[in-house]
């Protein structure tokens, strides 16, 4: 049953049944678009305030723009000091920044985006073989909306997810269409992640190996998002407002646009910068830094243009059965700055986040002392 606007909800609307029917197709949002729909199904309706772009006026855009940090010259001590200061300031005020001259070749970035597009646009029957909600069954999982059955409204997005570190998958378990580039890109992002954790450690006034020594760069989860064109973008959203449940995310995005970050109560566009990568800090780094660094809410708008493709690399060990506890870093605490969070394992944090789903509330507040 399709309604043409939010006010015309059919009286016989059975959300659970419709979610199951959508899930059972194993074709995701792309399947709906391929079928030629002109009106989006009810399960995708979000409250108007969630899809609103009213507070992203041009005047705000002029006032706010995401920091772009050039990483060239890190081997020069003076330049490195400047870069560390810029990373620290962006982490404290924005929780988001873009990086250029990061060392990953432009053609690798382009090939990775092509790989994600190639996976989602390949023959449906081949793609369906990877569709599952059971993360233990395969290192590579494709589905639409990880929180399909728990979230209050469905997002206009399909995704794949793959655990690339600490235990890389066997190449044969990866889809042929993006297999080689997924392995290559992940290697490069792991290297970059270790560098970013060095810069973040230094920005916190810690020894440069601190965050790597406590295994922040040990686990890598790569997500390949696909946001099909949407016939009614004003009724839905690509990704609901949320903060990330990891240490940091490194995002590769295309030129379609739609990613926005919440800064001083304004939604600010994160523009496409050719060759750059977007870095955002996750909840676990805010917890470790005892609120000095910010994990900031962000969202992706649905769009008549598209498809939009992005690759999110999550540094997290949430998939490991580790009992290692993470709490505010002792060296950052004092009488004036007591711990604000209780200790947690990454696994417990991620489990709480995933169970809650993208419901617009913070998972971090659950761990406050």
Coordinates of N, CA, C and O in Angstrom, one line a residue, residues 141-230:
X141 N 28.5 -8.8 4.3 CA 27.1 -8.8 4.5 C 26.5 -7.6 3.6 O 26.9 -6.5 3.7
X142 N 25.4 -8.0 2.9 CA 24.7 -6.9 2.1 C 23.2 -6.9 2.6 O 22.6 -8.0 2.8
X143 N 22.7 -5.7 2.9 CA 21.3 -5.6 3.2 C 20.9 -4.1 3.1 O 21.7 -3.3 2.7
X144 N 19.6 -3.9 3.5 CA 19.2 -2.5 3.5 C 18.8 -2.2 4.9 O 17.9 -2.9 5.5
X145 N 19.4 -1.2 5.5 CA 19.1 -0.7 6.9 C 19.4 -1.8 7.9 O 18.6 -2.7 8.2
X146 N 20.6 -1.7 8.6 CA 21.0 -2.6 9.6 C 20.0 -2.7 10.7 O 19.8 -3.7 11.4
X147 N 19.2 -1.6 10.9 CA 18.3 -1.5 12.0 C 16.8 -1.5 11.5 O 15.9 -0.9 12.1
X148 N 16.6 -2.2 10.4 CA 15.3 -2.2 9.7 C 14.2 -2.5 10.7 O 13.1 -1.8 10.6
X149 N 14.3 -3.5 11.5 CA 13.1 -3.8 12.4 C 13.1 -3.1 13.7 O 12.1 -3.2 14.4
X150 N 14.1 -2.3 14.0 CA 14.1 -1.6 15.3 C 14.0 -0.1 15.1 O 13.5 0.6 16.0
X151 N 14.4 0.5 14.0 CA 14.3 1.9 13.8 C 12.9 2.4 13.6 O 12.1 1.7 13.1
X152 N 12.6 3.6 14.0 CA 11.2 4.1 13.9 C 10.8 4.4 12.4 O 9.6 4.3 12.1
X153 N 11.8 4.6 11.5 CA 11.5 4.8 10.1 C 12.6 4.3 9.3 O 13.8 4.4 9.7
X154 N 12.4 3.8 8.1 CA 13.4 3.2 7.2 C 14.1 4.3 6.4 O 13.5 5.3 6.0
X155 N 15.4 4.1 6.3 CA 16.3 5.0 5.5 C 16.3 4.6 4.0 O 16.2 3.4 3.7
X156 N 16.5 5.6 3.2 CA 16.5 5.4 1.7 C 18.0 5.0 1.3 O 18.7 5.8 0.7
X157 N 18.4 3.8 1.7 CA 19.8 3.4 1.5 C 20.0 1.9 1.5 O 19.4 1.2 2.3
X158 N 20.9 1.4 0.7 CA 21.3 0.0 0.7 C 22.8 0.0 1.1 O 23.5 1.0 0.8
X159 N 23.3 -1.0 1.7 CA 24.7 -1.0 2.2 C 25.3 -2.5 2.1 O 24.6 -3.4 2.2
X160 N 26.6 -2.5 1.9 CA 27.3 -3.7 2.3 C 28.3 -3.4 3.4 O 28.6 -2.2 3.6
X161 N 28.7 -4.5 4.1 CA 29.5 -4.3 5.3 C 30.5 -5.4 5.2 O 30.2 -6.6 4.9
X162 N 31.8 -5.1 5.5 CA 32.8 -6.1 5.5 C 33.9 -5.9 6.6 O 34.4 -4.8 6.7
X163 N 34.2 -6.9 7.4 CA 35.2 -6.8 8.4 C 36.6 -7.1 7.7 O 36.8 -8.2 7.3
X164 N 37.4 -6.0 7.6 CA 38.7 -6.2 6.9 C 39.9 -6.4 7.8 O 41.0 -6.7 7.4
X165 N 39.8 -6.1 9.1 CA 40.9 -6.2 10.1 C 40.3 -6.4 11.5 O 39.2 -5.9 11.7
X166 N 40.9 -7.1 12.4 CA 42.3 -7.6 12.3 C 42.4 -8.9 11.5 O 43.5 -9.2 11.1
X167 N 41.3 -9.6 11.2 CA 41.4 -10.8 10.4 C 40.8 -10.6 9.1 O 39.6 -10.5 8.9
X168 N 41.6 -10.3 8.0 CA 41.1 -10.1 6.7 C 40.3 -11.3 6.2 O 40.7 -12.5 6.5
X169 N 39.2 -11.1 5.5 CA 38.5 -12.2 4.9 C 39.2 -12.9 3.8 O 40.2 -12.3 3.3
X170 N 38.9 -14.2 3.5 CA 39.5 -14.9 2.4 C 38.9 -14.2 1.1 O 37.7 -13.8 1.0
X171 N 39.8 -13.9 0.2 CA 39.4 -13.2 -1.0 C 38.2 -13.9 -1.7 O 37.3 -13.2 -2.2
X172 N 38.2 -15.2 -1.7 CA 37.1 -15.9 -2.4 C 35.7 -15.6 -1.7 O 34.6 -15.8 -2.4
X173 N 35.7 -15.1 -0.5 CA 34.4 -14.8 0.2 C 33.9 -13.4 -0.2 O 32.8 -13.0 0.2
X174 N 34.7 -12.6 -0.9 CA 34.3 -11.3 -1.3 C 33.7 -11.3 -2.7 O 34.1 -12.1 -3.5
X175 N 32.8 -10.4 -3.0 CA 32.1 -10.4 -4.3 C 33.2 -10.1 -5.4 O 34.0 -9.2 -5.2
X176 N 33.1 -10.8 -6.5 CA 34.1 -10.7 -7.5 C 34.2 -9.2 -8.1 O 35.3 -8.7 -8.3
X177 N 33.1 -8.5 -8.1 CA 33.0 -7.2 -8.8 C 33.8 -6.1 -8.0 O 34.3 -5.2 -8.6
X178 N 34.1 -6.3 -6.7 CA 34.8 -5.3 -5.9 C 35.9 -5.9 -5.1 O 36.5 -5.2 -4.2
X179 N 36.2 -7.2 -5.3 CA 37.1 -7.9 -4.4 C 38.5 -7.3 -4.3 O 39.0 -7.0 -3.2
X180 N 39.2 -7.1 -5.4 CA 40.5 -6.6 -5.4 C 40.7 -5.2 -4.8 O 41.6 -4.9 -4.0
X181 N 39.8 -4.3 -5.2 CA 39.9 -2.9 -4.8 C 39.6 -2.8 -3.3 O 40.1 -2.0 -2.5
X182 N 38.6 -3.7 -2.8 CA 38.3 -3.6 -1.4 C 39.5 -4.0 -0.5 O 39.8 -3.4 0.5
X183 N 40.3 -5.0 -1.0 CA 41.5 -5.4 -0.2 C 42.5 -4.3 -0.3 O 43.1 -3.9 0.7
X184 N 42.7 -3.7 -1.5 CA 43.8 -2.7 -1.6 C 43.4 -1.4 -0.9 O 44.2 -0.8 -0.1
X185 N 42.1 -1.0 -1.0 CA 41.7 0.3 -0.3 C 41.8 0.1 1.2 O 42.3 1.0 1.9
X186 N 41.4 -1.1 1.7 CA 41.4 -1.3 3.1 C 42.9 -1.2 3.7 O 43.1 -0.7 4.8
X187 N 43.8 -1.8 2.9 CA 45.2 -1.7 3.3 C 45.7 -0.3 3.5 O 46.3 0.1 4.4
X188 N 45.3 0.5 2.5 CA 45.7 1.9 2.5 C 45.0 2.7 3.6 O 45.7 3.6 4.3
X189 N 43.8 2.4 3.9 CA 43.0 3.1 4.9 C 43.6 2.7 6.3 O 43.7 3.5 7.2
X190 N 44.0 1.5 6.5 CA 44.6 1.0 7.7 C 45.8 1.9 8.0 O 46.1 2.3 9.2
X191 N 46.6 2.0 7.0 CA 47.9 2.8 7.2 C 47.6 4.3 7.6 O 48.2 4.8 8.5
X192 N 46.6 4.8 6.9 CA 46.2 6.2 7.1 C 45.6 6.3 8.6 O 45.8 7.3 9.3
X193 N 44.8 5.3 9.0 CA 44.2 5.3 10.3 C 45.3 5.4 11.4 O 45.1 6.2 12.3
X194 N 46.3 4.6 11.2 CA 47.4 4.6 12.2 C 48.0 6.0 12.3 O 48.3 6.5 13.4
X195 N 48.2 6.7 11.2 CA 48.7 8.0 11.1 C 47.8 9.0 11.8 O 48.2 9.9 12.6
X196 N 46.5 8.9 11.5 CA 45.5 9.8 12.2 C 45.5 9.6 13.7 O 45.4 10.6 14.4
X197 N 45.6 8.4 14.2 CA 45.6 8.2 15.6 C 46.9 8.8 16.2 O 46.8 9.2 17.4
X198 N 48.0 8.8 15.5 CA 49.2 9.5 16.0 C 48.9 11.0 16.2 O 49.2 11.6 17.2
X199 N 48.3 11.6 15.1 CA 48.1 13.0 15.2 C 47.1 13.4 16.3 O 47.2 14.4 17.0
X200 N 46.1 12.5 16.4 CA 45.1 12.7 17.5 C 45.7 12.6 18.9 O 45.3 13.3 19.8
X201 N 46.6 11.6 19.0 CA 47.3 11.4 20.3 C 48.1 12.6 20.7 O 48.0 13.2 21.8
X202 N 48.8 13.1 19.7 CA 49.7 14.3 19.9 C 48.8 15.5 20.2 O 49.1 16.4 21.1
X203 N 47.6 15.6 19.5 CA 46.7 16.8 19.8 C 46.2 16.7 21.2 O 45.8 17.8 21.8
X204 N 46.1 15.5 21.8 CA 45.6 15.4 23.2 C 46.8 15.6 24.2 O 46.6 15.5 25.4
X205 N 48.0 15.8 23.6 CA 49.1 16.0 24.5 C 49.7 14.7 25.1 O 50.4 14.7 26.0
X206 N 49.3 13.6 24.4 CA 49.8 12.3 24.8 C 51.0 11.9 23.9 O 51.2 12.5 22.9
X207 N 51.7 10.8 24.3 CA 52.8 10.4 23.4 C 52.1 9.8 22.1 O 51.0 9.3 22.1
X208 N 52.8 10.0 21.0 CA 52.2 9.8 19.7 C 51.7 8.4 19.4 O 50.8 8.2 18.6
X209 N 52.2 7.4 20.2 CA 51.7 6.0 19.9 C 50.5 5.7 20.8 O 50.0 4.5 20.8
X210 N 50.1 6.6 21.7 CA 49.1 6.2 22.7 C 47.8 5.5 22.2 O 47.5 4.4 22.6
X211 N 47.2 6.2 21.2 CA 45.9 5.6 20.8 C 46.1 4.3 20.0 O 45.3 3.4 20.0
X212 N 47.2 4.2 19.2 CA 47.5 2.9 18.5 C 47.9 1.8 19.6 O 47.5 0.7 19.4
X213 N 48.6 2.2 20.6 CA 49.0 1.2 21.7 C 47.8 0.6 22.4 O 47.8 -0.5 22.8
X214 N 46.7 1.4 22.5 CA 45.5 0.8 23.1 C 44.5 0.2 22.1 O 43.3 0.1 22.3
X215 N 45.0 0.0 20.9 CA 44.3 -0.8 19.9 C 43.2 -0.1 19.2 O 42.3 -0.7 18.6
X216 N 43.2 1.3 19.1 CA 42.2 2.0 18.4 C 42.2 1.7 16.9 O 41.2 1.8 16.2
X217 N 43.4 1.3 16.4 CA 43.5 1.1 14.9 C 43.5 -0.4 14.6 O 43.8 -0.8 13.5
X218 N 43.1 -1.3 15.6 CA 43.2 -2.7 15.3 C 42.1 -3.3 14.4 O 42.4 -4.1 13.6
X219 N 40.9 -2.8 14.6 CA 39.8 -3.3 13.8 C 39.3 -2.4 12.7 O 39.2 -1.2 13.0
X220 N 39.0 -2.9 11.5 CA 38.5 -2.0 10.5 C 37.2 -2.7 9.8 O 37.3 -3.9 9.4
X221 N 36.2 -1.9 9.8 CA 34.9 -2.3 9.2 C 34.7 -1.4 8.0 O 34.7 -0.2 8.2
X222 N 34.5 -1.9 6.8 CA 34.3 -1.1 5.6 C 32.8 -1.2 5.2 O 32.3 -2.3 5.0
X223 N 32.1 -0.1 5.0 CA 30.7 -0.1 4.6 C 30.6 0.6 3.2 O 31.2 1.7 3.1
X224 N 30.0 0.0 2.3 CA 29.7 0.6 1.0 C 28.3 0.9 0.8 O 27.4 0.1 0.7
X225 N 28.0 2.3 1.0 CA 26.6 2.7 0.9 C 26.2 3.2 -0.5 O 27.0 3.7 -1.2
X226 N 24.9 2.9 -0.8 CA 24.3 3.2 -2.1 C 23.0 3.9 -1.8 O 22.1 3.3 -1.2
X227 N 22.9 5.2 -2.2 CA 21.6 5.9 -2.0 C 21.0 6.1 -3.4 O 21.4 7.1 -4.1
X228 N 20.0 5.3 -3.8 CA 19.4 5.5 -5.1 C 18.7 6.8 -5.2 O 18.3 7.5 -4.2
X229 N 18.4 7.3 -6.4 CA 17.6 8.5 -6.6 C 16.2 8.3 -5.9 O 15.7 7.2 -5.9
X230 N 15.7 9.4 -5.4 CA 14.5 9.2 -4.6 C 13.4 10.1 -5.2 O 13.6 11.3 -5.4

